Amino acid sequence: MSNDNEFRICPATGLKIHLPGELLIKVNAVTSVIFLAVGGLFGLLVALTRWQAVHLLPADLFYLVLTGHGANVLLFWIIFFEMAVLYFASAILLNSRLATPWLGWVGYVLMLLGAVLANVAVLQGDSSVMFTSYVPMKAAPHFYLGLILFAVGALIGCCVFFATLVIAKEEKTYEGSIPLVTFGALTAAIIAVFTIASGAIILIPTFLWSVGYISHIDPLMYKVVWWAMGHSSQQINVSAHVAVWYAIAAIVLGAKPLSEKVSRTAFLFYILFLQLASAHHLLVEPGISSEWKIVNTSYFMYLAVLGSMIHGMTVPGSIEAAQRKKGFTNGAFEWLRKAPWGNPAFSGMFMSLVMFGFLGGITGVILGTEQLNILMHNTLYVPGHFHGTVVAGTTLAFMAITYLLVPLIFRREIMFPTLAKWQPYLFGFGAGGLSLFMMGAGTLGVARRHWDISFADAPLSFDYPAGAYLMLGLNGLSAILASVGGAVFILVIVCSVLLGKPIAATQAKPATPPPAAVVASYGSAGTLKLPGTIILVTVFFVSFVLYYYVNWKYLAAVWPLK
């Protein structure tokens, strides 16, 4: 049973906050920001090297930095933050105690030890195998060991989350079903278990291979199982940042989903089908049957796409319904024009929503189509796509929710409010540019991982179109802009946490943000009179169809080649 001395009541929201759980949220969130800074620096160095006019790093350092960039931003920054989200969505939103905080600390220590160990292996120069670490390339044993320890720690965190849900149910700290945001976090945790299990299946034998106990790892088998982890880890992100969208819309605007049951069904589609998108990394593998490729990337994966499309309508729809309820009813878009664009939580969330849909979502379906995939496979189009999902989508959403968590969890006011206001725009436009210009370079055929597109030291010369050099130059400028936005975020958040004005109970304003009941109980907006959202969704579908047609036309132009 819970001890009331372990709780505090947040006067601004009415949330009953478990102090041991709050501390774990703080530590995981702070640690995640540190790895974001490291990974972001590595990413800037990668972009400046790909920019041919700068070409910053030599080949060996380029691949070292590229490996560190992938590990730190695709795994360590995001999953540490997701641990904080899981604990927040369970203990805090359900007014419950966190199950076995000591076990949460065990998980955290293992994750931290693993992340540090993997970084040490990369910086030592013997593990430049990049994010995918395809065999027969071999990293140092402590690289694989670090990833295994990190995965075990994350699995422990998921177990603590599941146990907290059980405790909250048994102690009746909430009524009815778990809130939608918690349901989204549950979706992320379930996918995380699948992801971690896949990682264990492939990383443990690879670690044994690296120390000499196993003589051979089959490369095709490695790819199939590894992508069940490598891509599914990004599906954890999708589920988590969609939950963050709902949370921010509720906290900032009091928005309710159009239909809570439909939104929950969309999350269920994620659990059942989203991992199948992993197959799009394997569509050119000759050792895998066409039937397997077609089934995975067509009929089943489209149900996961349907889930994202549902969220893509219901989130802006819930915002429009809430705004119209407040009187913003003139025309189709007064609700959007008069939204709180100066609030970094809202602006970051809405840009994340738009860029994830247009840059990440549409291109993901293109890459997941077996016939079209051959046009972009292993080109810069692929990292361009996942910069649209993981950077412009997940990272921007996590930055946005941080502006609400600092006052709530750290009880500090946000410092440098003007910088905070502009930060999502700096980072968002930079991340959007990264995605667009890498996809542009990939469309022109630029290889995904090559250090020097001029092939200056190659015995046989090859020239990409001049547009490829332009795209990589614009990509470098976008990386600088995104890095400035990331640095501003780290400056604002670190200074706010360490030096921000403490928020005392007497300073809290109950109306800002709205009461926690908005997030904790939800319900449905119960309206489809949303002309603005219908127009936005129509624009999305028209863009989708046109881009799909353009790529089939492009493929048709290639067919005559023999």
Coordinates of C-alpha atoms in Angstrom, one line a residue:
M1 CA 0.0 0.0 0.0
S2 CA 1.1 3.6 -0.6
N3 CA 2.5 5.8 2.1
D4 CA 1.1 9.4 1.9
N5 CA 4.5 10.8 2.9
E6 CA 5.8 9.6 -0.4
F7 CA 3.5 11.9 -2.4
R8 CA 3.0 15.5 -3.1
I9 CA 0.0 17.2 -4.6
C10 CA 0.7 19.4 -7.6
P11 CA -1.4 22.6 -7.0
A12 CA -1.5 23.5 -10.6
T13 CA -2.9 20.2 -11.9
G14 CA -4.2 18.3 -9.0
L15 CA -2.0 15.4 -9.8
K16 CA -0.8 13.2 -6.9
I17 CA 2.9 12.8 -7.6
H18 CA 4.9 9.9 -6.2
L19 CA 8.2 11.3 -5.1
P20 CA 10.4 8.2 -5.8
G21 CA 8.8 8.0 -9.2
E22 CA 9.3 11.7 -9.8
L23 CA 13.0 11.3 -9.0
L24 CA 13.4 8.5 -11.6
I25 CA 11.6 10.7 -14.2
K26 CA 14.0 13.5 -13.5
V27 CA 17.1 11.3 -13.8
N28 CA 16.0 9.6 -17.0
A29 CA 15.0 12.9 -18.6
V30 CA 18.3 14.7 -17.7
T31 CA 20.3 11.7 -18.9
S32 CA 18.4 11.7 -22.2
V33 CA 19.3 15.3 -22.8
I34 CA 23.0 14.6 -22.3
F35 CA 22.9 11.9 -24.9
L36 CA 20.9 14.2 -27.2
A37 CA 23.7 16.7 -27.0
V38 CA 26.4 14.2 -27.8
G39 CA 24.5 12.6 -30.6
G40 CA 23.5 16.0 -32.0
L41 CA 27.1 17.1 -32.2
F42 CA 28.0 13.9 -34.0
G43 CA 25.2 14.5 -36.4
L44 CA 26.4 18.0 -37.2
L45 CA 29.9 16.6 -38.0
V46 CA 28.4 14.0 -40.3
A47 CA 26.4 16.6 -42.2
L48 CA 29.4 18.9 -42.6
T49 CA 31.4 16.0 -44.0
R50 CA 28.7 15.2 -46.5
W51 CA 28.7 18.8 -47.6
Q52 CA 31.3 18.6 -50.3
A53 CA 32.4 22.2 -50.0
V54 CA 33.3 21.6 -46.3
H55 CA 34.1 17.9 -46.2
L56 CA 35.2 18.2 -42.6
L57 CA 36.3 14.7 -41.5
P58 CA 38.6 12.0 -43.0
A59 CA 37.0 8.7 -43.8
D60 CA 37.9 6.9 -40.6
L61 CA 36.6 9.6 -38.4
F62 CA 33.5 10.0 -40.5
Y63 CA 32.4 6.4 -40.0
L64 CA 33.3 6.5 -36.3
V65 CA 31.2 9.6 -35.8
L66 CA 28.4 8.2 -37.9
T67 CA 28.3 5.1 -35.6
G68 CA 28.2 7.3 -32.5
H69 CA 25.5 9.5 -34.0
G70 CA 23.2 6.6 -34.7
A71 CA 23.6 4.9 -31.3
N72 CA 23.2 8.1 -29.3
V73 CA 20.2 9.7 -31.0
L74 CA 18.3 6.6 -32.3
L75 CA 18.7 4.6 -29.1
F76 CA 20.1 6.3 -26.0
W77 CA 18.5 9.8 -26.1
I78 CA 15.1 8.5 -27.2
I79 CA 14.8 5.5 -25.0
F80 CA 16.0 7.2 -21.8
F81 CA 13.4 9.9 -22.5
E82 CA 10.8 7.2 -23.1
M83 CA 11.5 5.7 -19.7
A84 CA 10.6 9.0 -18.2
V85 CA 7.4 9.1 -20.3
L86 CA 6.5 5.6 -19.2
Y87 CA 6.9 6.5 -15.5
F88 CA 5.0 9.7 -16.0
A89 CA 2.1 8.1 -17.9
S90 CA 1.8 5.4 -15.3
A91 CA 2.5 6.7 -11.8
I92 CA 1.8 10.4 -12.3
L93 CA -1.2 10.3 -14.6
L94 CA -2.8 7.5 -12.6
N95 CA -2.1 9.1 -9.2
S96 CA -0.3 5.9 -8.2
R97 CA 2.9 4.9 -6.6
L98 CA 5.6 3.6 -8.9
A99 CA 6.1 -0.1 -8.5
T100 CA 9.5 -1.1 -7.0
P101 CA 11.5 2.2 -7.5
W102 CA 14.6 0.3 -6.6
L103 CA 14.2 -1.9 -9.6
G104 CA 13.7 1.2 -11.7
W105 CA 17.1 2.4 -10.5
V106 CA 18.6 -1.0 -11.4
G107 CA 17.3 -0.6 -14.9
Y108 CA 18.6 3.0 -15.1
V109 CA 22.1 2.0 -14.0
L110 CA 22.2 -0.8 -16.5
M111 CA 21.0 1.5 -19.3
L112 CA 23.6 4.2 -18.4
L113 CA 26.4 1.6 -18.1
G114 CA 25.5 0.1 -21.4
A115 CA 25.3 3.5 -23.2
V116 CA 28.6 4.6 -21.8
L117 CA 30.3 1.3 -22.7
A118 CA 29.0 1.4 -26.2
N119 CA 30.2 5.0 -26.6
V120 CA 33.7 4.1 -25.2
A121 CA 33.9 1.3 -27.8
V122 CA 33.0 3.6 -30.6
L123 CA 35.4 6.4 -29.5
Q124 CA 38.3 3.9 -29.2
G125 CA 38.0 3.5 -32.9
D126 CA 37.5 -0.3 -33.2
S127 CA 33.7 -0.3 -33.6
S128 CA 32.9 1.9 -36.6
V129 CA 30.2 -0.5 -37.8
M130 CA 27.5 2.2 -37.9
F131 CA 24.0 1.8 -36.4
T132 CA 23.2 -1.4 -38.3
S133 CA 26.5 -3.1 -37.3
Y134 CA 26.1 -5.6 -40.2
V135 CA 28.2 -8.8 -40.0
P136 CA 30.8 -9.7 -41.1
M137 CA 31.9 -6.2 -39.9
K138 CA 33.0 -6.8 -36.3
A139 CA 32.9 -4.3 -33.4
A140 CA 34.8 -4.6 -30.1
P141 CA 33.1 -7.0 -27.7
H142 CA 32.2 -4.2 -25.3
F143 CA 30.2 -2.5 -28.0
Y144 CA 27.8 -5.4 -28.2
L145 CA 27.9 -5.9 -24.4
G146 CA 27.0 -2.2 -23.9
L147 CA 23.9 -2.6 -26.2
I148 CA 22.9 -5.7 -24.4
L149 CA 23.1 -4.1 -21.0
F150 CA 21.2 -1.1 -22.2
A151 CA 18.5 -3.3 -23.6
V152 CA 18.2 -5.3 -20.3
G153 CA 17.9 -2.0 -18.4
A154 CA 15.1 -0.8 -20.7
L155 CA 13.3 -4.1 -20.4
I156 CA 13.4 -3.7 -16.6
G157 CA 12.0 -0.2 -17.0
C158 CA 9.1 -1.6 -19.0
C159 CA 8.4 -4.2 -16.4
V160 CA 8.3 -1.5 -13.7
F161 CA 5.8 0.4 -15.9
F162 CA 3.6 -2.8 -16.3
A163 CA 3.7 -3.4 -12.6
T164 CA 2.7 0.2 -11.9
L165 CA -0.4 -0.3 -14.0
V166 CA -1.3 -3.3 -12.0
I167 CA -0.8 -1.5 -8.7
A168 CA -2.9 1.5 -9.9
K169 CA -5.7 -0.9 -10.9
E170 CA -5.6 -2.8 -7.6
E171 CA -5.5 0.3 -5.4
K172 CA -8.2 2.0 -7.6
T173 CA -6.2 5.2 -8.1
Y174 CA -8.2 6.0 -11.2
E175 CA -11.7 5.2 -12.6
G176 CA -12.6 3.2 -15.7
S177 CA -10.1 2.4 -18.4
I178 CA -6.6 3.8 -18.3
P179 CA -6.3 7.2 -19.9
L180 CA -5.6 7.4 -23.6
V181 CA -2.1 8.8 -23.0
T182 CA -1.3 5.9 -20.7
F183 CA -2.8 3.5 -23.3
G184 CA -0.4 5.0 -25.9
A185 CA 2.5 4.5 -23.5
L186 CA 1.4 0.9 -22.9
T187 CA 1.5 0.4 -26.7
A188 CA 5.1 1.7 -26.7
A189 CA 6.1 -0.6 -23.9
I190 CA 4.6 -3.7 -25.5
I191 CA 6.4 -2.9 -28.8
A192 CA 9.5 -2.3 -26.7
V193 CA 9.4 -5.8 -25.2
F194 CA 9.2 -7.3 -28.8
T195 CA 12.1 -5.0 -29.8
I196 CA 14.3 -5.9 -26.9
A197 CA 13.6 -9.6 -27.3
S198 CA 14.6 -9.4 -31.0
G199 CA 17.8 -7.5 -29.9
A200 CA 18.7 -10.2 -27.4
I201 CA 18.2 -13.0 -30.0
I202 CA 20.7 -11.4 -32.4
L203 CA 23.1 -9.3 -30.1
I204 CA 23.9 -12.1 -27.7
P205 CA 25.3 -14.5 -30.3
T206 CA 27.0 -11.6 -32.1
F207 CA 28.7 -10.7 -28.8
L208 CA 29.8 -14.3 -28.5
W209 CA 31.0 -14.2 -32.1
S210 CA 33.1 -11.1 -31.3
V211 CA 34.9 -12.8 -28.5
G212 CA 35.5 -16.0 -30.5
Y213 CA 33.0 -18.4 -29.0
I214 CA 30.9 -18.6 -32.2
S215 CA 32.7 -19.0 -35.5
H216 CA 30.1 -17.6 -37.9
I217 CA 27.0 -15.4 -38.1
D218 CA 24.9 -15.7 -41.2
P219 CA 24.6 -12.2 -42.7
L220 CA 21.1 -12.6 -44.0
M221 CA 19.8 -14.1 -40.8
Y222 CA 21.5 -11.3 -38.9
K223 CA 19.7 -8.7 -41.1
V224 CA 16.3 -10.2 -40.7
V225 CA 16.5 -10.5 -36.9
W226 CA 18.4 -7.2 -36.4
W227 CA 15.8 -5.2 -38.2
A228 CA 13.1 -6.7 -36.0
M229 CA 15.0 -4.7 -33.3
G230 CA 16.4 -1.8 -35.4
H231 CA 13.2 -0.7 -37.0
S232 CA 10.9 -1.7 -34.2
S233 CA 12.8 0.5 -31.8
Q234 CA 11.6 3.4 -33.9
Q235 CA 8.0 2.1 -33.6
I236 CA 8.4 2.5 -29.9
N237 CA 9.1 6.2 -30.7
V238 CA 6.0 6.5 -32.9
S239 CA 3.7 5.2 -30.2
A240 CA 5.3 7.4 -27.6
H241 CA 5.3 10.6 -29.5
V242 CA 1.6 10.1 -30.6
A243 CA 0.8 9.7 -26.9
V244 CA 2.7 13.0 -26.3
W245 CA 0.6 14.7 -29.1
Y246 CA -2.6 13.8 -27.2
A247 CA -1.1 14.8 -23.9
I248 CA 0.0 18.3 -25.1
A249 CA -3.3 18.9 -26.9
A250 CA -5.2 18.1 -23.7
I251 CA -2.9 20.0 -21.3
V252 CA -2.5 23.1 -23.3
L253 CA -6.0 23.4 -24.9
G254 CA -8.2 20.9 -23.0
A255 CA -8.7 19.0 -26.2
K256 CA -10.4 15.6 -26.3
P257 CA -10.0 13.0 -29.1
L258 CA -12.8 12.9 -31.6
S259 CA -13.5 9.3 -30.5
E260 CA -11.5 7.8 -27.8
K261 CA -12.4 4.2 -28.9
V262 CA -11.2 4.9 -32.4
S263 CA -7.9 6.3 -31.1
R264 CA -7.4 3.3 -28.9
T265 CA -8.1 1.0 -31.9
A266 CA -5.4 2.9 -33.9
F267 CA -2.9 2.2 -31.1
L268 CA -4.0 -1.5 -31.2
F269 CA -3.1 -1.5 -34.9
Y270 CA 0.4 -0.4 -33.9
I271 CA 0.8 -3.3 -31.6
L272 CA -0.4 -5.9 -34.1
F273 CA 1.1 -4.6 -37.4
L274 CA 3.6 -1.8 -37.0
Q275 CA 6.7 -4.0 -36.6
L276 CA 6.1 -5.4 -40.0
A277 CA 7.5 -2.2 -41.5
S278 CA 10.9 -3.6 -40.6
A279 CA 10.6 -5.6 -43.8
H280 CA 11.2 -2.6 -46.0
H281 CA 14.9 -2.7 -45.2
L282 CA 15.0 -6.2 -46.7
L283 CA 13.1 -5.8 -49.9
V284 CA 16.2 -6.2 -52.1
E285 CA 17.6 -9.2 -50.3
P286 CA 17.6 -12.1 -52.8
G287 CA 17.5 -14.8 -50.1
I288 CA 14.0 -13.8 -49.0
S289 CA 10.9 -14.8 -50.9
S290 CA 8.8 -12.3 -52.8
E291 CA 5.7 -13.7 -51.1
W292 CA 7.1 -12.7 -47.6
K293 CA 8.1 -9.3 -48.9
I294 CA 4.7 -8.6 -50.4
V295 CA 2.6 -9.8 -47.5
N296 CA 4.7 -7.9 -44.9
T297 CA 5.0 -4.6 -46.8
S298 CA 1.5 -4.5 -48.4
Y299 CA -1.5 -6.1 -46.8
F300 CA -0.5 -6.1 -43.2
M301 CA 1.7 -3.0 -42.9
Y302 CA -1.1 -0.9 -44.4
L303 CA -3.2 -1.5 -41.3
A304 CA -0.4 0.2 -39.3
V305 CA -0.5 3.0 -41.8
L306 CA -4.2 3.3 -41.2
G307 CA -3.5 3.7 -37.4
S308 CA -1.2 6.6 -38.1
M309 CA -3.7 8.2 -40.4
I310 CA -6.4 8.0 -37.7
H311 CA -4.1 9.8 -35.3
G312 CA -3.2 12.3 -38.0
M313 CA -6.9 13.2 -38.2
T314 CA -8.0 12.9 -34.6
V315 CA -5.2 15.0 -33.1
P316 CA -5.7 18.2 -35.2
G317 CA -9.5 17.4 -35.1
S318 CA -9.4 17.4 -31.3
I319 CA -7.6 20.7 -31.3
E320 CA -10.1 22.3 -33.8
A321 CA -13.0 21.0 -31.7
A322 CA -11.5 22.5 -28.5
Q323 CA -10.7 25.8 -30.2
R324 CA -14.2 26.1 -31.7
K325 CA -15.7 25.4 -28.3
K326 CA -13.8 28.4 -27.1
G327 CA -15.4 30.6 -29.8
F328 CA -12.8 30.5 -32.6
T329 CA -15.5 29.7 -35.2
N330 CA -14.9 32.2 -38.0
G331 CA -14.0 30.5 -41.3
A332 CA -12.2 27.2 -41.7
F333 CA -8.9 28.1 -39.9
E334 CA -9.5 30.8 -37.2
W335 CA -9.0 28.0 -34.7
L336 CA -5.5 27.3 -36.2
R337 CA -4.5 30.9 -36.7
K338 CA -5.3 31.8 -33.1
A339 CA -3.8 28.7 -31.6
P340 CA -1.1 29.3 -29.0
W341 CA 1.8 29.4 -31.4
G342 CA 4.0 31.3 -28.9
N343 CA 3.8 28.3 -26.5
P344 CA 6.7 26.0 -27.4
A345 CA 4.9 22.9 -26.2
F346 CA 2.0 23.5 -28.7
S347 CA 4.2 24.8 -31.6
G348 CA 6.6 21.9 -31.3
M349 CA 3.8 19.4 -31.1
F350 CA 1.9 20.7 -34.1
M351 CA 5.1 20.9 -36.3
S352 CA 6.0 17.4 -35.2
L353 CA 2.5 16.2 -36.3
V354 CA 2.7 17.9 -39.7
M355 CA 6.3 16.9 -40.5
F356 CA 5.9 13.3 -39.3
G357 CA 2.8 12.9 -41.6
F358 CA 4.1 14.6 -44.7
L359 CA 7.9 13.9 -44.5
G360 CA 8.0 10.6 -42.6
G361 CA 4.6 9.0 -43.2
I362 CA 4.2 9.4 -47.0
T363 CA 7.8 8.4 -47.7
G364 CA 7.5 5.5 -45.3
V365 CA 4.8 4.0 -47.5
I366 CA 6.9 4.6 -50.6
L367 CA 9.8 2.8 -49.1
G368 CA 7.5 0.0 -47.9
T369 CA 6.3 -0.7 -51.4
E370 CA 8.3 -3.5 -52.9
Q371 CA 8.5 -2.2 -56.4
L372 CA 9.3 1.4 -55.5
N373 CA 11.8 0.5 -52.8
I374 CA 14.4 -0.5 -55.4
L375 CA 14.6 3.2 -56.5
M376 CA 15.8 4.4 -53.1
H377 CA 17.2 1.4 -51.2
N378 CA 20.5 2.2 -49.6
T379 CA 20.5 5.8 -50.8
L380 CA 20.3 8.9 -48.6
Y381 CA 16.6 8.8 -49.1
V382 CA 16.4 6.2 -46.3
P383 CA 18.0 8.4 -43.6
G384 CA 16.1 11.3 -45.0
H385 CA 12.9 9.4 -44.3
F386 CA 13.8 8.5 -40.8
H387 CA 15.0 12.0 -40.0
G388 CA 11.4 12.9 -40.9
T389 CA 10.0 10.4 -38.4
V390 CA 12.6 10.3 -35.6
V391 CA 13.9 13.8 -35.7
A392 CA 11.1 16.0 -37.0
G393 CA 8.6 13.7 -35.5
T394 CA 9.7 12.1 -32.2
T395 CA 12.5 14.4 -31.1
L396 CA 10.5 17.5 -31.7
A397 CA 7.5 16.1 -29.8
F398 CA 9.7 15.1 -26.9
M399 CA 11.2 18.6 -26.8
A400 CA 7.7 20.0 -26.8
I401 CA 6.5 18.0 -23.8
T402 CA 9.6 18.9 -21.9
Y403 CA 8.4 22.5 -21.7
L404 CA 5.4 21.2 -19.7
L405 CA 7.4 18.6 -17.6
V406 CA 9.9 21.1 -16.3
P407 CA 7.3 23.1 -14.3
L408 CA 5.4 20.0 -13.3
I409 CA 8.2 17.6 -12.4
F410 CA 11.2 19.8 -11.7
R411 CA 9.0 22.6 -10.3
R412 CA 11.0 25.3 -12.0
E413 CA 10.0 28.1 -14.3
I414 CA 11.2 28.0 -17.9
M415 CA 14.1 30.4 -18.3
F416 CA 14.7 32.5 -21.4
P417 CA 11.1 32.5 -22.5
T418 CA 11.8 34.3 -25.8
L419 CA 14.5 31.7 -26.8
A420 CA 12.1 28.9 -25.7
K421 CA 9.4 30.4 -27.9
W422 CA 11.6 30.3 -31.0
Q423 CA 13.4 27.0 -30.3
P424 CA 10.8 24.6 -31.8
Y425 CA 10.9 26.6 -35.1
L426 CA 14.7 26.6 -35.3
F427 CA 14.9 22.9 -34.7
G428 CA 11.8 22.0 -36.6
F429 CA 12.7 23.8 -39.8
G430 CA 16.3 22.5 -39.5
A431 CA 15.1 18.9 -39.1
G432 CA 12.6 19.3 -41.9
G433 CA 15.3 20.5 -44.2
L434 CA 17.6 17.6 -43.2
S435 CA 14.8 15.2 -44.2
L436 CA 13.9 16.9 -47.5
F437 CA 17.4 17.5 -48.8
M438 CA 18.6 14.0 -47.9
M439 CA 15.6 12.5 -49.7
G440 CA 16.4 14.8 -52.6
A441 CA 20.0 13.6 -52.7
G442 CA 18.8 10.0 -52.4
T443 CA 16.4 10.5 -55.3
L444 CA 19.4 11.5 -57.4
G445 CA 21.1 8.3 -56.4
V446 CA 23.5 9.4 -53.7
A447 CA 24.7 6.4 -51.6
R448 CA 23.5 6.2 -48.1
R449 CA 26.8 5.7 -46.3
H450 CA 29.5 6.9 -48.6
W451 CA 32.0 9.3 -47.2
D452 CA 32.9 11.2 -50.4
I453 CA 30.4 11.5 -53.2
S454 CA 33.0 12.9 -55.6
F455 CA 34.9 9.6 -55.4
A456 CA 38.2 11.6 -55.5
D457 CA 40.3 8.7 -54.4
A458 CA 38.6 6.0 -56.4
P459 CA 40.4 4.2 -59.3
L460 CA 37.2 4.7 -61.4
S461 CA 35.5 8.1 -61.5
F462 CA 31.8 8.6 -61.1
D463 CA 29.9 11.9 -61.3
Y464 CA 26.5 12.5 -59.6
P465 CA 24.3 15.2 -61.0
A466 CA 25.2 18.7 -59.9
G467 CA 21.9 18.8 -58.0
A468 CA 23.2 16.2 -55.6
Y469 CA 26.0 18.5 -54.5
L470 CA 23.4 21.3 -54.0
M471 CA 21.2 19.0 -51.9
L472 CA 24.0 18.0 -49.6
G473 CA 25.0 21.7 -49.2
L474 CA 21.5 22.6 -48.2
N475 CA 21.5 19.5 -45.9
G476 CA 24.6 20.9 -44.2
L477 CA 22.9 24.3 -43.7
S478 CA 19.8 22.6 -42.3
A479 CA 22.0 20.6 -39.9
I480 CA 23.5 23.9 -38.7
L481 CA 20.0 25.3 -38.1
A482 CA 18.8 22.1 -36.4
S483 CA 22.0 22.1 -34.2
V484 CA 21.3 25.7 -33.2
G485 CA 17.8 24.7 -32.3
G486 CA 19.0 21.7 -30.3
A487 CA 21.6 23.8 -28.5
V488 CA 19.0 26.4 -27.6
F489 CA 16.8 23.6 -26.2
I490 CA 19.6 22.2 -24.1
L491 CA 20.5 25.7 -22.9
V492 CA 16.9 26.5 -21.9
I493 CA 16.1 23.2 -20.3
V494 CA 19.4 22.8 -18.4
C495 CA 19.3 26.4 -17.1
S496 CA 15.7 26.0 -16.2
V497 CA 16.3 22.8 -14.2
L498 CA 19.4 24.1 -12.4
L499 CA 18.8 27.9 -12.1
G500 CA 15.1 28.4 -12.9
K501 CA 12.9 30.2 -10.4
P502 CA 11.3 27.6 -8.0
I503 CA 7.6 27.2 -8.3
A504 CA 6.1 27.3 -4.8
A505 CA 2.6 26.1 -4.0
T506 CA 1.4 29.6 -3.6
Q507 CA 2.7 30.6 -7.0
A508 CA 0.7 27.9 -8.9
K509 CA -2.2 28.9 -11.0
P510 CA -4.8 26.2 -11.1
A511 CA -6.0 27.1 -14.6
T512 CA -2.5 26.9 -16.2
P513 CA -2.2 24.2 -17.3
P514 CA -5.8 22.9 -17.1
P515 CA -6.7 20.3 -14.4
A516 CA -5.2 16.9 -14.7
A517 CA -8.6 15.4 -15.2
V518 CA -8.5 16.5 -18.8
V519 CA -5.6 14.1 -19.4
A520 CA -6.5 11.5 -16.8
S521 CA -10.2 10.9 -17.8
Y522 CA -10.5 12.1 -21.4
G523 CA -13.7 11.1 -23.1
S524 CA -14.5 12.1 -26.7
A525 CA -15.1 15.4 -28.3
G526 CA -18.1 13.8 -30.1
T527 CA -18.2 16.0 -33.2
L528 CA -17.1 15.8 -36.8
K529 CA -18.0 19.4 -37.7
L530 CA -14.4 20.2 -38.4
P531 CA -14.0 21.9 -41.8
G532 CA -10.4 23.0 -41.1
T533 CA -9.2 19.5 -40.3
I534 CA -11.1 18.0 -43.2
I535 CA -9.3 20.5 -45.6
L536 CA -5.9 19.6 -44.0
V537 CA -6.6 15.9 -44.3
T538 CA -7.7 16.3 -47.9
V539 CA -4.4 18.2 -48.7
F540 CA -2.5 15.3 -47.1
F541 CA -4.3 12.6 -49.2
V542 CA -3.9 14.6 -52.4
S543 CA -0.2 15.0 -51.7
F544 CA 0.1 11.3 -50.9
V545 CA -1.6 10.2 -54.1
L546 CA 0.4 12.6 -56.3
Y547 CA 3.7 11.6 -54.7
Y548 CA 2.8 7.9 -55.1
Y549 CA 2.0 8.5 -58.7
V550 CA 5.2 10.4 -59.4
N551 CA 7.3 7.5 -58.0
W552 CA 5.5 4.9 -60.1
K553 CA 6.1 7.2 -63.1
Y554 CA 9.8 7.4 -62.1
L555 CA 9.9 3.6 -61.8
A556 CA 8.2 3.2 -65.2
A557 CA 11.0 5.4 -66.8
V558 CA 13.6 3.0 -65.4
W559 CA 12.0 -0.2 -66.6
P560 CA 13.3 -0.1 -70.2
L561 CA 16.8 -0.3 -68.9
K562 CA 18.3 -3.8 -69.4

